[in-house]
């Protein structure tokens, strides 16, 4: 990598704050810059970090909700309404969790109500 | 079967699960035995972490505390871990359970048994937890080294004596007999304690990066010699992860400290610290710590210094126990001025230097007496040994100076020729086979005979036979008046006279 992911994310966030209203142009130029530097392979990680940083800058939280089975629309709506508009919420399905859900906030605090956790606690 | 079902039903009935927020870290990178973990802001350095992988939980140690992540070493097989796995703090630092139940067992650096003899501690709650990283005893907690650790090797016990609480380095090229010296020391502890009135010395052998076959051979040898009953083997072979090889000496030291703190004497052998340094270098480079000389991290000296400083002789107020360390370092082509050897030489209280040249010449153990030293010296020798060993070093030093003239023996004066013959005799006396340590009373007796000229007329080829027969003779006919006082560390006029007479009588009987 020419530059660390952290540097790309921080640069994008600062540029976004300076150029409010010109987000589309900014994103285009940013993608060109990443490609030019040969770091296109890390683009997913970069955008994930950008989403996290933007949420924090807005005063919100970065929330990751992982389900054991695909949730219904009702469940996802209910969860989204539980958090504020400033929070960035993403949903994932991980079959290894079997059932239930776990919520990770800012990558540091977790509420785990998955079935796999209960089974491990019970038998291990 | 019924019992198992009842137990499971009980567990299910008593199961309580209240979901609550917990601090958690997430693995962002994993591979080569290390992991990068994001989160866990409050983790402390060297804190024990628990990684929940697909195949169960694995312990890890927080090594690097960086701005946005933690670099951790995985204490086990990291192949089952994946990015996204959760990590929790334990709030503790790594520790090992220590107790008398460890005697005779082979364990890994985390304290799990490897010998297939079942659980070590029947009541784990009773066993003491000793941290792998501990502070060394302070200056006030120590006292001077004053009791010997007899290795059973004549050249070492006479000229490079090791005391209880000392650190004596064994250094030499590969295949020069370094491990053999260490093992002879372990074997000799059995003989040394039965009649001297001192406590049985506990031995700990730490195998770092060794071949599994070599470790198995050592264990078998110790078992056959009856030495395993007072020995603990901590094994981190070459096939184990670098993290376990890094921790092995600290685990052994923690076990040794248990015995030291309970007022007993322990000897610990680190075989070898060169491989330990290599494993630490591997972990440091993987964690992107800045490399220094020879790519070792900057704190490589501190790694060995803090380990070896924990070997000490404690004062009577602290129980009077001791931990004697015998670290082993392998040199390349006899270069003792390389980085790691010079580091460890400056830390230890002396070194036993083994030379390949001497080994190939048949001088085994191949101890270079000129370059070897014990900084504790005669403070760690019994009175009889002090008496006989005093002249030994001088005689050998004079012999070495004259050795160049050996080939011109016919042109030398009588005194020089005698000196050369004496030197050759002493060199021959100091040779001994592997795995046959000599009790201290026998060492004193044979060295007394050699130093005082009783063996000057013995041919070089007959020296070994003379030694064997003489010691047998003493054992059968002069045990009470000669060997027993020597065993107890007594060498008064009466004992010396008895020994003198015994040698003369033996020679007369055998017409020497």
Coordinates of C-alpha atoms in Angstrom, one line a residue:
Chain A
X1 CA 0.0 0.0 0.0
X2 CA 1.3 3.5 -0.9
X3 CA -0.6 5.1 2.0
X4 CA -2.3 3.6 5.1
X5 CA -6.1 3.1 5.1
X6 CA -6.3 5.5 8.0
X7 CA -4.7 8.3 6.0
X8 CA -7.1 7.9 3.1
X9 CA -10.1 7.9 5.4
X10 CA -9.0 10.9 7.3
X11 CA -8.2 12.8 4.1
X12 CA -11.6 12.1 2.6
X13 CA -13.4 13.1 5.8
X14 CA -11.6 16.4 6.0
X15 CA -12.1 17.1 2.3
X16 CA -15.8 16.3 2.7
X17 CA -16.2 18.8 5.5
X18 CA -14.4 21.5 3.4
X19 CA -16.4 20.8 0.3
X20 CA -20.0 20.5 1.5
X21 CA -22.4 20.2 -1.4
X22 CA -19.8 18.8 -3.8
X23 CA -19.9 15.2 -2.6
X24 CA -20.3 13.5 -5.9
X25 CA -17.3 15.3 -7.5
X26 CA -15.3 14.5 -4.3
X27 CA -16.0 10.8 -4.4
X28 CA -15.1 10.6 -8.1
X29 CA -11.8 12.4 -7.6
X30 CA -11.1 10.3 -4.5
X31 CA -11.6 7.0 -6.4
X32 CA -9.3 8.2 -9.1
X33 CA -6.6 9.1 -6.5
X34 CA -6.8 5.7 -4.8
X35 CA -6.6 3.9 -8.2
X36 CA -3.6 6.1 -9.2
X37 CA -1.8 5.2 -6.0
X38 CA -2.3 1.5 -6.7
X39 CA -4.4 0.9 -3.6
X40 CA -7.6 0.0 -5.3
X41 CA -7.5 -3.4 -3.6
X42 CA -8.2 -1.8 -0.2
X43 CA -11.1 0.3 -1.3
X44 CA -13.7 -1.6 0.7
X45 CA -11.7 -1.2 3.9
X46 CA -11.2 2.4 3.2
X47 CA -14.9 3.1 2.7
X48 CA -15.7 1.1 5.8
X49 CA -13.4 3.3 7.8
X50 CA -14.8 6.5 6.2
X51 CA -18.3 5.5 7.2
X52 CA -17.1 4.9 10.8
X53 CA -15.3 8.3 10.9
X54 CA -18.1 10.2 9.4
X55 CA -20.5 8.8 11.9
X56 CA -18.2 9.7 14.8
X57 CA -17.7 13.2 13.3
X58 CA -21.5 13.7 13.2
X59 CA -21.6 12.8 16.9
X60 CA -23.0 9.4 16.2
X61 CA -21.9 5.8 16.5
X62 CA -20.9 3.1 14.1
X63 CA -23.2 0.1 14.7
X64 CA -22.8 -3.3 13.3
X65 CA -25.7 -5.8 13.8
X66 CA -25.0 -9.4 12.9
X67 CA -27.8 -12.0 12.7
X68 CA -27.7 -15.7 12.7
X69 CA -30.5 -15.9 10.1
X70 CA -31.7 -13.3 7.6
X71 CA -33.9 -10.8 9.5
X72 CA -37.3 -9.7 8.4
X73 CA -37.8 -6.1 7.2
X74 CA -39.8 -5.4 10.4
X75 CA -36.9 -6.3 12.5
X76 CA -34.4 -4.2 10.6
X77 CA -36.7 -1.2 10.7
X78 CA -37.2 -1.6 14.4
X79 CA -33.5 -1.7 14.9
X80 CA -32.8 1.3 12.7
X81 CA -35.4 3.3 14.7
X82 CA -33.7 2.3 17.9
X83 CA -30.6 4.3 16.9
X84 CA -30.4 8.0 16.1
X85 CA -30.1 9.4 12.5
X86 CA -26.5 10.3 13.3
X87 CA -25.5 6.7 13.8
X88 CA -24.3 4.5 10.9
X89 CA -26.0 1.1 11.1
X90 CA -25.1 -1.9 9.0
X91 CA -26.5 -5.4 9.0
X92 CA -24.8 -8.7 8.3
X93 CA -25.9 -12.3 8.3
X94 CA -23.4 -14.8 9.8
X95 CA -24.8 -18.4 9.7
X96 CA -22.2 -19.5 12.3
X97 CA -24.2 -17.6 14.9
X98 CA -27.1 -20.0 14.3
X99 CA -29.8 -17.6 15.7
X100 CA -30.2 -14.4 17.5
X101 CA -28.2 -11.2 17.0
X102 CA -25.2 -9.4 18.3
X103 CA -24.7 -5.6 18.2
X104 CA -21.3 -4.1 18.1
X105 CA -20.9 -0.4 18.8
X106 CA -17.9 1.5 17.5
X107 CA -16.0 -1.8 17.3
X108 CA -15.5 -1.7 21.1
X109 CA -18.7 -2.7 22.9
X110 CA -20.9 -5.7 22.1
X111 CA -24.3 -7.0 23.2
X112 CA -24.4 -10.7 22.3
X113 CA -27.7 -12.6 22.3
X114 CA -26.8 -15.2 19.8
X115 CA -27.6 -18.9 20.2
X116 CA -24.0 -19.9 19.7
X117 CA -23.0 -17.8 22.7
X118 CA -25.6 -19.4 24.9
X119 CA -24.5 -22.9 23.8
X120 CA -20.8 -22.1 24.4
X121 CA -21.7 -20.7 27.8
X122 CA -23.8 -23.7 28.7
X123 CA -21.6 -26.5 27.6
X124 CA -18.0 -25.2 27.5
Chain B
X1 CA -24.6 -42.4 31.1
X2 CA -27.3 -41.5 33.6
X3 CA -24.9 -39.4 35.6
X4 CA -24.0 -37.4 32.5
X5 CA -27.6 -36.8 31.7
X6 CA -28.4 -35.7 35.2
X7 CA -25.4 -33.3 35.1
X8 CA -26.5 -31.8 31.8
X9 CA -30.1 -31.4 33.2
X10 CA -28.7 -29.6 36.2
X11 CA -26.6 -27.3 34.0
X12 CA -29.6 -26.5 31.8
X13 CA -31.8 -25.8 34.8
X14 CA -29.2 -23.5 36.4
X15 CA -28.4 -21.7 33.3
X16 CA -28.7 -18.0 33.4
X17 CA -28.0 -15.7 30.5
X18 CA -28.4 -12.0 30.9
X19 CA -27.3 -10.1 27.9
X20 CA -25.2 -7.1 28.7
X21 CA -22.7 -4.9 27.0
X22 CA -19.1 -6.1 27.3
X23 CA -15.8 -4.6 26.1
X24 CA -14.7 -6.6 23.1
X25 CA -12.0 -6.5 20.5
X26 CA -12.1 -7.7 16.9
X27 CA -9.3 -9.4 15.0
X28 CA -8.5 -7.3 12.0
X29 CA -5.4 -9.3 10.9
X30 CA -4.2 -12.7 11.8
X31 CA -1.4 -14.9 10.6
X32 CA 2.1 -16.3 11.5
X33 CA 1.1 -16.7 15.2
X34 CA 0.2 -13.0 15.7
X35 CA -3.0 -11.0 15.5
X36 CA -3.9 -7.4 15.2
X37 CA -6.9 -6.6 17.3
X38 CA -9.0 -3.4 17.1
X39 CA -10.9 -2.2 20.1
X40 CA -10.1 -3.1 23.7
X41 CA -8.8 0.4 24.4
X42 CA -8.2 -0.3 28.1
X43 CA -6.1 -3.4 27.5
X44 CA -2.8 -3.3 29.4
X45 CA 0.6 -4.5 28.2
X46 CA 1.3 -8.2 28.7
X47 CA -2.4 -8.7 29.6
X48 CA -3.9 -12.1 28.9
X49 CA -6.6 -11.9 26.2
X50 CA -9.1 -14.6 25.3
X51 CA -9.7 -15.1 21.5
X52 CA -12.9 -16.9 20.6
X53 CA -12.2 -18.8 17.4
X54 CA -14.2 -21.3 15.4
X55 CA -12.6 -24.2 17.3
X56 CA -12.9 -22.8 20.8
X57 CA -11.0 -20.2 22.8
X58 CA -7.3 -19.5 22.6
X59 CA -5.2 -17.4 24.9
X60 CA -3.2 -14.5 23.6
X61 CA -0.9 -11.9 25.1
X62 CA -1.1 -8.2 24.3
X63 CA 2.4 -7.4 23.1
X64 CA 2.1 -4.1 21.2
X65 CA -0.3 -1.4 22.4
X66 CA -0.6 0.9 19.3
X67 CA -2.9 3.9 18.7
X68 CA -5.7 2.1 17.1
X69 CA -5.0 -1.6 17.6
X70 CA -3.3 -4.2 19.8
X71 CA -0.6 -6.5 18.5
X72 CA -1.0 -9.8 20.3
X73 CA 0.8 -13.1 20.2
X74 CA -1.4 -16.2 20.0
X75 CA -0.5 -18.9 22.5
X76 CA -1.5 -21.9 20.4
X77 CA -2.4 -22.8 16.8
X78 CA -3.6 -19.6 15.2
X79 CA -4.8 -21.4 12.0
X80 CA -8.3 -21.7 13.4
X81 CA -8.6 -18.0 13.9
X82 CA -10.1 -15.6 11.4
X83 CA -10.7 -11.9 10.8
X84 CA -13.7 -10.8 12.8
X85 CA -13.2 -13.2 15.7
X86 CA -14.0 -11.7 19.1
X87 CA -11.4 -11.0 21.7
X88 CA -12.0 -10.4 25.4
X89 CA -9.7 -9.1 28.2
X90 CA -9.2 -11.3 31.1
X91 CA -7.8 -8.7 33.5
X92 CA -4.9 -10.9 34.4
X93 CA -1.4 -11.5 33.3
X94 CA -0.2 -14.9 32.1
X95 CA 0.5 -17.3 35.0
X96 CA 1.3 -20.9 35.6
X97 CA 0.1 -23.3 38.4
X98 CA 3.1 -24.4 40.4
X99 CA 3.4 -27.1 43.1
X100 CA 5.0 -30.3 44.1
X101 CA 2.7 -32.2 41.8
X102 CA 4.8 -30.9 38.9
X103 CA 7.8 -33.1 39.9
X104 CA 8.3 -35.9 37.4
X105 CA 6.0 -34.3 34.8
X106 CA 6.5 -32.9 31.4
X107 CA 4.5 -29.7 30.7
X108 CA 4.2 -27.0 28.1
X109 CA 4.8 -23.3 28.9
X110 CA 1.1 -22.9 29.7
X111 CA 1.3 -25.6 32.3
X112 CA -0.6 -28.3 30.4
X113 CA 0.7 -31.9 30.7
X114 CA 2.5 -33.4 27.7
X115 CA 3.5 -36.7 29.1
X116 CA 0.1 -38.5 29.0
X117 CA 0.1 -39.1 32.7
X118 CA -3.2 -37.3 33.3
X119 CA -4.2 -34.2 35.2
X120 CA -1.4 -32.6 37.2
X121 CA -3.3 -30.9 40.0
X122 CA -6.2 -32.8 41.4
X123 CA -7.3 -29.7 43.3
X124 CA -6.4 -26.8 41.0
X125 CA -7.7 -24.2 43.5
X126 CA -5.0 -25.3 46.0
X127 CA -2.1 -24.9 43.5
X128 CA -0.4 -21.5 43.5
X129 CA -0.5 -19.3 40.5
X130 CA 2.9 -17.9 39.6
X131 CA 3.1 -15.1 37.0
X132 CA 5.5 -15.7 34.2
X133 CA 6.7 -12.2 34.4
X134 CA 7.8 -11.4 37.9
X135 CA 10.1 -8.9 39.6
X136 CA 13.5 -10.3 40.6
X137 CA 14.3 -10.5 44.3
X138 CA 15.6 -7.2 45.6
X139 CA 19.2 -6.6 46.9
X140 CA 17.9 -6.8 50.5
X141 CA 16.1 -10.1 49.9
X142 CA 19.3 -11.8 48.8
X143 CA 22.4 -13.2 50.5
X144 CA 25.8 -14.3 49.2
X145 CA 26.1 -17.6 47.5
X146 CA 27.6 -20.0 50.0
X147 CA 26.6 -23.6 49.1
X148 CA 27.7 -25.6 46.1
X149 CA 25.8 -27.2 43.3
X150 CA 28.0 -30.2 42.4
X151 CA 27.7 -31.0 38.7
X152 CA 29.6 -34.3 39.1
X153 CA 32.1 -33.1 36.5
X154 CA 35.6 -33.0 37.9
X155 CA 36.9 -30.0 35.9
X156 CA 33.9 -27.9 36.7
X157 CA 33.5 -28.7 40.4
X158 CA 37.3 -28.2 40.9
X159 CA 38.0 -25.2 38.9
X160 CA 34.8 -23.5 37.8
X161 CA 32.6 -24.2 40.9
X162 CA 28.9 -23.3 40.8
X163 CA 27.0 -22.2 43.8
X164 CA 23.4 -22.3 44.7
X165 CA 21.8 -19.1 43.4
X166 CA 24.5 -18.5 40.8
X167 CA 24.0 -18.0 37.0
X168 CA 26.6 -20.0 35.1
X169 CA 26.5 -19.9 31.4
X170 CA 27.4 -23.0 29.3
X171 CA 28.6 -21.8 26.0
X172 CA 30.0 -23.5 22.9
X173 CA 29.5 -24.6 19.3
X174 CA 27.0 -27.2 18.3
X175 CA 27.7 -30.8 19.4
X176 CA 30.3 -29.9 22.1
X177 CA 28.5 -31.4 25.1
X178 CA 26.6 -28.4 26.5
X179 CA 23.4 -30.3 27.2
X180 CA 25.5 -33.3 28.5
X181 CA 26.9 -31.0 31.2
X182 CA 23.5 -29.8 32.1
X183 CA 22.1 -33.4 32.3
X184 CA 25.0 -34.6 34.3
X185 CA 24.3 -31.9 36.8
X186 CA 20.7 -33.1 37.1
X187 CA 21.8 -36.7 37.6
X188 CA 24.3 -35.7 40.2
X189 CA 21.7 -34.0 42.4
X190 CA 20.4 -37.4 43.3
X191 CA 23.7 -38.5 44.7
X192 CA 24.6 -35.3 46.3
X193 CA 21.6 -34.9 48.7
X194 CA 21.2 -38.3 50.3
X195 CA 24.1 -38.1 52.7
X196 CA 25.0 -34.4 53.0
X197 CA 22.0 -33.4 55.0
X198 CA 20.9 -30.8 52.4
X199 CA 17.5 -30.7 50.8
X200 CA 16.9 -32.6 47.5
X201 CA 17.6 -30.0 44.8
X202 CA 14.7 -29.7 42.4
X203 CA 15.8 -29.6 38.7
X204 CA 13.9 -27.9 35.9
X205 CA 14.9 -28.5 32.3
X206 CA 13.5 -26.0 29.8
X207 CA 13.7 -27.2 26.3
X208 CA 13.4 -24.3 23.8
X209 CA 13.2 -25.0 20.1
X210 CA 14.8 -28.5 20.5
X211 CA 14.0 -31.5 18.4
X212 CA 11.2 -33.6 19.7
X213 CA 13.4 -36.7 19.4
X214 CA 16.1 -35.1 21.6
X215 CA 13.6 -34.1 24.3
X216 CA 12.1 -37.6 24.3
X217 CA 15.6 -39.1 24.6
X218 CA 16.5 -36.7 27.5
X219 CA 13.2 -37.6 29.3
X220 CA 13.9 -41.3 28.9
X221 CA 17.4 -41.0 30.1
X222 CA 16.3 -39.1 33.2
X223 CA 13.6 -41.7 33.9
X224 CA 16.0 -44.6 33.6
X225 CA 18.5 -42.9 35.9
X226 CA 15.8 -42.3 38.5
X227 CA 16.2 -38.5 38.1
X228 CA 12.8 -37.7 36.8
X229 CA 11.3 -37.9 40.2
X230 CA 12.9 -34.6 41.2
X231 CA 12.9 -33.0 37.7
X232 CA 10.3 -31.0 35.8
X233 CA 10.6 -30.7 32.0
X234 CA 9.1 -27.6 30.3
X235 CA 8.9 -28.4 26.7
X236 CA 8.5 -26.0 23.8
X237 CA 10.0 -27.9 20.8
X238 CA 10.9 -26.6 17.4
X239 CA 7.4 -27.5 16.1
X240 CA 5.6 -25.3 18.7
X241 CA 4.7 -21.7 17.9
X242 CA 7.3 -19.0 18.5
X243 CA 5.1 -17.6 21.2
X244 CA 5.4 -20.7 23.3
X245 CA 9.1 -20.9 22.7
X246 CA 9.3 -17.3 23.9
X247 CA 7.4 -18.1 27.0
X248 CA 9.0 -21.4 27.9
X249 CA 12.0 -20.0 30.0
X250 CA 9.7 -17.7 31.9
X251 CA 7.3 -20.6 32.7
X252 CA 10.3 -22.7 33.9
X253 CA 11.5 -19.7 36.0
X254 CA 8.1 -19.2 37.6
X255 CA 8.1 -22.9 38.6
X256 CA 11.6 -22.6 40.0
X257 CA 10.6 -19.5 42.0
X258 CA 7.8 -21.6 43.6
X259 CA 10.5 -23.9 45.1
X260 CA 12.8 -21.0 45.9
X261 CA 10.1 -19.2 47.8
X262 CA 9.3 -22.3 49.8
X263 CA 12.8 -22.4 51.1
X264 CA 14.1 -25.1 48.8
X265 CA 16.9 -25.2 46.2
X266 CA 16.3 -25.5 42.5
X267 CA 18.4 -25.7 39.4
X268 CA 17.0 -24.5 36.1
X269 CA 18.6 -25.2 32.7
X270 CA 17.6 -23.1 29.7
X271 CA 18.4 -25.1 26.6
X272 CA 19.0 -22.9 24.8
X273 CA 18.7 -19.2 25.0
X274 CA 20.0 -18.7 21.4
X275 CA 16.8 -20.2 20.1
X276 CA 14.9 -18.2 22.7
X277 CA 16.4 -15.0 21.2
X278 CA 15.5 -16.2 17.7
X279 CA 11.9 -16.8 18.7
X280 CA 11.6 -13.3 20.3
X281 CA 13.2 -11.8 17.2
X282 CA 10.6 -13.6 15.0
X283 CA 7.7 -12.2 17.1
X284 CA 9.1 -8.7 17.2
X285 CA 9.7 -8.5 13.5
X286 CA 6.1 -9.8 12.8
X287 CA 4.8 -7.2 15.1
X288 CA 6.8 -4.5 13.2
X289 CA 9.0 -3.6 16.1
X290 CA 12.0 -1.7 14.9
X291 CA 14.9 -4.2 14.3
X292 CA 18.3 -3.5 15.7
X293 CA 21.6 -5.2 15.4
X294 CA 21.4 -8.6 13.6
X295 CA 17.6 -7.8 13.3
X296 CA 17.1 -8.5 17.0
X297 CA 14.7 -6.0 18.7
X298 CA 16.3 -3.3 20.9
X299 CA 15.2 -4.9 24.2
X300 CA 16.9 -8.3 23.5
X301 CA 19.3 -7.7 26.4
X302 CA 16.5 -6.9 28.7
X303 CA 14.8 -10.1 27.7
X304 CA 17.6 -12.3 29.1
X305 CA 18.6 -9.9 31.9
X306 CA 15.2 -9.9 33.5
X307 CA 15.0 -13.7 33.1
X308 CA 18.4 -14.5 34.6
X309 CA 18.1 -11.9 37.4
X310 CA 15.3 -14.0 38.9
X311 CA 17.9 -16.7 39.8
X312 CA 19.1 -15.8 43.3
X313 CA 20.0 -17.0 46.8
X314 CA 17.4 -15.7 49.2
X315 CA 18.2 -14.5 52.7
X316 CA 17.2 -16.5 55.7
X317 CA 14.3 -14.0 56.4
X318 CA 12.9 -14.9 53.0
X319 CA 13.3 -18.7 53.5
X320 CA 16.9 -19.2 52.4
X321 CA 15.9 -20.9 49.1
X322 CA 17.8 -20.6 45.9
X323 CA 17.4 -20.8 42.2
X324 CA 20.5 -21.6 40.2
X325 CA 20.4 -20.9 36.5
X326 CA 22.4 -22.7 33.9
X327 CA 21.6 -21.0 30.6
X328 CA 23.0 -22.5 27.4
X329 CA 24.1 -20.5 24.4
X330 CA 25.2 -22.0 21.1
X331 CA 28.0 -20.1 19.3
X332 CA 28.8 -20.3 15.6
X333 CA 32.4 -21.3 14.8
X334 CA 33.5 -20.5 18.4
X335 CA 32.7 -16.8 18.1
X336 CA 32.0 -15.7 21.7
X337 CA 32.1 -12.1 20.7
X338 CA 28.8 -12.3 18.7
X339 CA 25.8 -10.3 19.9
X340 CA 23.7 -12.7 22.0
X341 CA 26.7 -14.6 23.5
X342 CA 28.3 -11.3 24.7
X343 CA 25.0 -10.2 26.1
X344 CA 24.5 -13.3 28.2
X345 CA 28.1 -13.5 29.2
X346 CA 27.8 -10.0 30.7
X347 CA 24.7 -11.0 32.6
X348 CA 25.8 -14.3 34.1
X349 CA 28.2 -14.9 37.0
X350 CA 30.6 -16.8 34.9
X351 CA 30.8 -19.2 31.9
X352 CA 31.8 -22.7 31.0
X353 CA 33.4 -22.5 27.6
X354 CA 33.3 -25.7 25.5
X355 CA 35.7 -25.9 22.5
X356 CA 35.2 -28.0 19.4
X357 CA 39.0 -28.5 19.1
X358 CA 39.3 -30.0 22.6
X359 CA 36.3 -32.2 21.8
X360 CA 37.9 -33.6 18.7
X361 CA 41.2 -34.2 20.5
X362 CA 39.3 -36.5 22.9
X363 CA 39.2 -34.1 25.9
X364 CA 35.6 -34.7 27.0
X365 CA 34.0 -32.7 28.6
X366 CA 35.7 -30.2 26.3
X367 CA 35.9 -27.5 28.9
X368 CA 38.5 -24.8 28.1
X369 CA 39.6 -24.2 31.6
X370 CA 41.6 -21.1 30.6
X371 CA 38.6 -19.2 29.2
X372 CA 36.0 -20.5 31.7
X373 CA 35.4 -18.7 34.9
X374 CA 33.1 -18.7 37.9
X375 CA 32.8 -15.3 39.5
X376 CA 31.5 -16.9 42.7
X377 CA 34.7 -19.0 43.0
X378 CA 35.7 -20.9 46.1
X379 CA 32.8 -19.4 48.1
X380 CA 30.8 -22.2 46.5
X381 CA 33.3 -25.0 47.2
X382 CA 33.5 -27.4 50.1
X383 CA 36.6 -27.3 52.2
X384 CA 38.0 -30.6 50.8
X385 CA 37.6 -29.5 47.3
X386 CA 39.1 -26.1 48.0
X387 CA 42.2 -27.8 49.3
X388 CA 42.8 -30.0 46.3
X389 CA 41.6 -27.7 43.6
X390 CA 43.8 -24.8 44.6
X391 CA 46.8 -26.1 42.7
X392 CA 45.0 -27.7 39.9
X393 CA 44.3 -24.6 37.9
X394 CA 47.9 -23.4 38.2
X395 CA 49.3 -26.8 37.2
X396 CA 47.1 -26.9 34.1
X397 CA 47.9 -23.3 33.2
X398 CA 51.7 -24.1 33.4
X399 CA 51.1 -27.3 31.3
X400 CA 49.3 -25.4 28.6
X401 CA 52.2 -23.0 28.3
X402 CA 54.7 -25.9 28.0
X403 CA 52.5 -27.9 25.6
X404 CA 54.3 -26.6 22.5
X405 CA 57.5 -28.3 23.7
X406 CA 55.9 -31.8 24.2
X407 CA 57.1 -33.0 20.8
X408 CA 60.7 -32.1 21.9
X409 CA 60.5 -34.0 25.2
X410 CA 64.0 -35.5 24.9
X411 CA 65.5 -32.0 24.8
X412 CA 63.9 -30.8 28.0
X413 CA 65.2 -30.6 31.6
X414 CA 63.8 -33.0 34.2
X415 CA 61.6 -30.4 35.9
X416 CA 60.0 -29.4 32.7
X417 CA 59.4 -32.9 31.6
X418 CA 57.8 -33.8 35.0
X419 CA 55.6 -30.8 34.7
X420 CA 54.4 -31.9 31.2
X421 CA 53.8 -35.4 32.4
X422 CA 51.9 -34.0 35.4
X423 CA 49.8 -31.8 33.1
X424 CA 49.0 -34.8 30.8
X425 CA 48.0 -36.8 33.8
X426 CA 45.7 -34.2 35.1
X427 CA 44.1 -33.7 31.7
X428 CA 43.5 -37.5 31.6
X429 CA 42.0 -37.5 35.1
X430 CA 39.6 -34.7 34.2
X431 CA 38.2 -36.7 31.3
X432 CA 35.0 -38.5 32.1
X433 CA 32.3 -40.2 30.1
X434 CA 28.9 -38.7 29.4
X435 CA 26.1 -39.5 31.9
X436 CA 28.4 -40.6 34.7
X437 CA 28.7 -37.8 37.2
X438 CA 31.2 -38.4 39.9
X439 CA 30.2 -37.8 43.6
X440 CA 32.1 -35.0 45.2
X441 CA 34.0 -37.3 47.7
X442 CA 35.3 -39.3 44.8
X443 CA 36.3 -36.2 43.0
X444 CA 38.3 -35.0 46.0
X445 CA 40.0 -38.3 46.5
X446 CA 41.2 -38.8 43.0
X447 CA 42.3 -35.2 42.6
X448 CA 44.1 -35.4 45.9
X449 CA 46.0 -38.4 44.6
X450 CA 46.9 -36.7 41.3
X451 CA 47.9 -33.3 42.7
X452 CA 50.1 -34.8 45.4
X453 CA 52.2 -36.9 43.1
X454 CA 50.8 -40.3 44.0
X455 CA 49.9 -40.9 40.3
X456 CA 53.1 -39.6 38.7
X457 CA 54.3 -43.1 38.0
X458 CA 51.0 -44.2 36.4
X459 CA 51.1 -44.5 32.7
X460 CA 48.7 -42.4 30.7
X461 CA 46.9 -45.4 29.3
X462 CA 46.3 -46.8 32.8
X463 CA 45.0 -43.6 34.4
X464 CA 41.3 -44.5 34.0
X465 CA 41.8 -48.0 35.3
X466 CA 43.7 -46.6 38.3
X467 CA 40.9 -44.2 39.0
X468 CA 38.2 -46.8 38.8
X469 CA 40.1 -49.3 40.9
X470 CA 41.2 -46.8 43.5
X471 CA 37.7 -45.4 44.0
X472 CA 36.3 -48.9 44.3
X473 CA 39.0 -49.7 46.9
X474 CA 38.1 -46.6 48.9
X475 CA 34.4 -47.4 48.7
X476 CA 34.9 -50.9 50.0
X477 CA 37.7 -50.4 52.6
X478 CA 37.9 -46.8 53.6
X479 CA 34.4 -45.5 53.3
X480 CA 34.0 -44.5 57.0
X481 CA 37.3 -42.7 57.6
X482 CA 37.8 -41.2 54.1
X483 CA 34.7 -40.9 52.0
X484 CA 32.1 -40.0 54.6
X485 CA 34.0 -37.0 56.0
X486 CA 34.6 -35.8 52.5
X487 CA 30.9 -36.1 51.7
X488 CA 30.1 -34.0 54.8
X489 CA 32.6 -31.3 53.7
X490 CA 35.2 -32.2 56.3
X491 CA 38.9 -32.5 55.5
X492 CA 40.8 -32.3 58.8
X493 CA 44.3 -33.7 59.5
X494 CA 42.8 -37.1 60.5
X495 CA 40.9 -37.4 57.2
X496 CA 43.9 -36.3 55.1
X497 CA 46.2 -38.8 56.9
X498 CA 43.7 -41.6 56.3
X499 CA 43.4 -40.7 52.6
X500 CA 47.2 -40.5 52.3
X501 CA 47.6 -43.9 53.8
X502 CA 44.8 -45.3 51.7
X503 CA 46.5 -44.2 48.5
X504 CA 49.9 -45.6 49.5
X505 CA 48.3 -48.9 50.6
X506 CA 46.4 -49.1 47.3
X507 CA 49.6 -48.5 45.3
X508 CA 51.5 -51.1 47.3
X509 CA 48.8 -53.7 46.8
X510 CA 48.7 -53.1 43.1
X511 CA 52.5 -52.8 42.9
X512 CA 52.4 -49.4 41.2

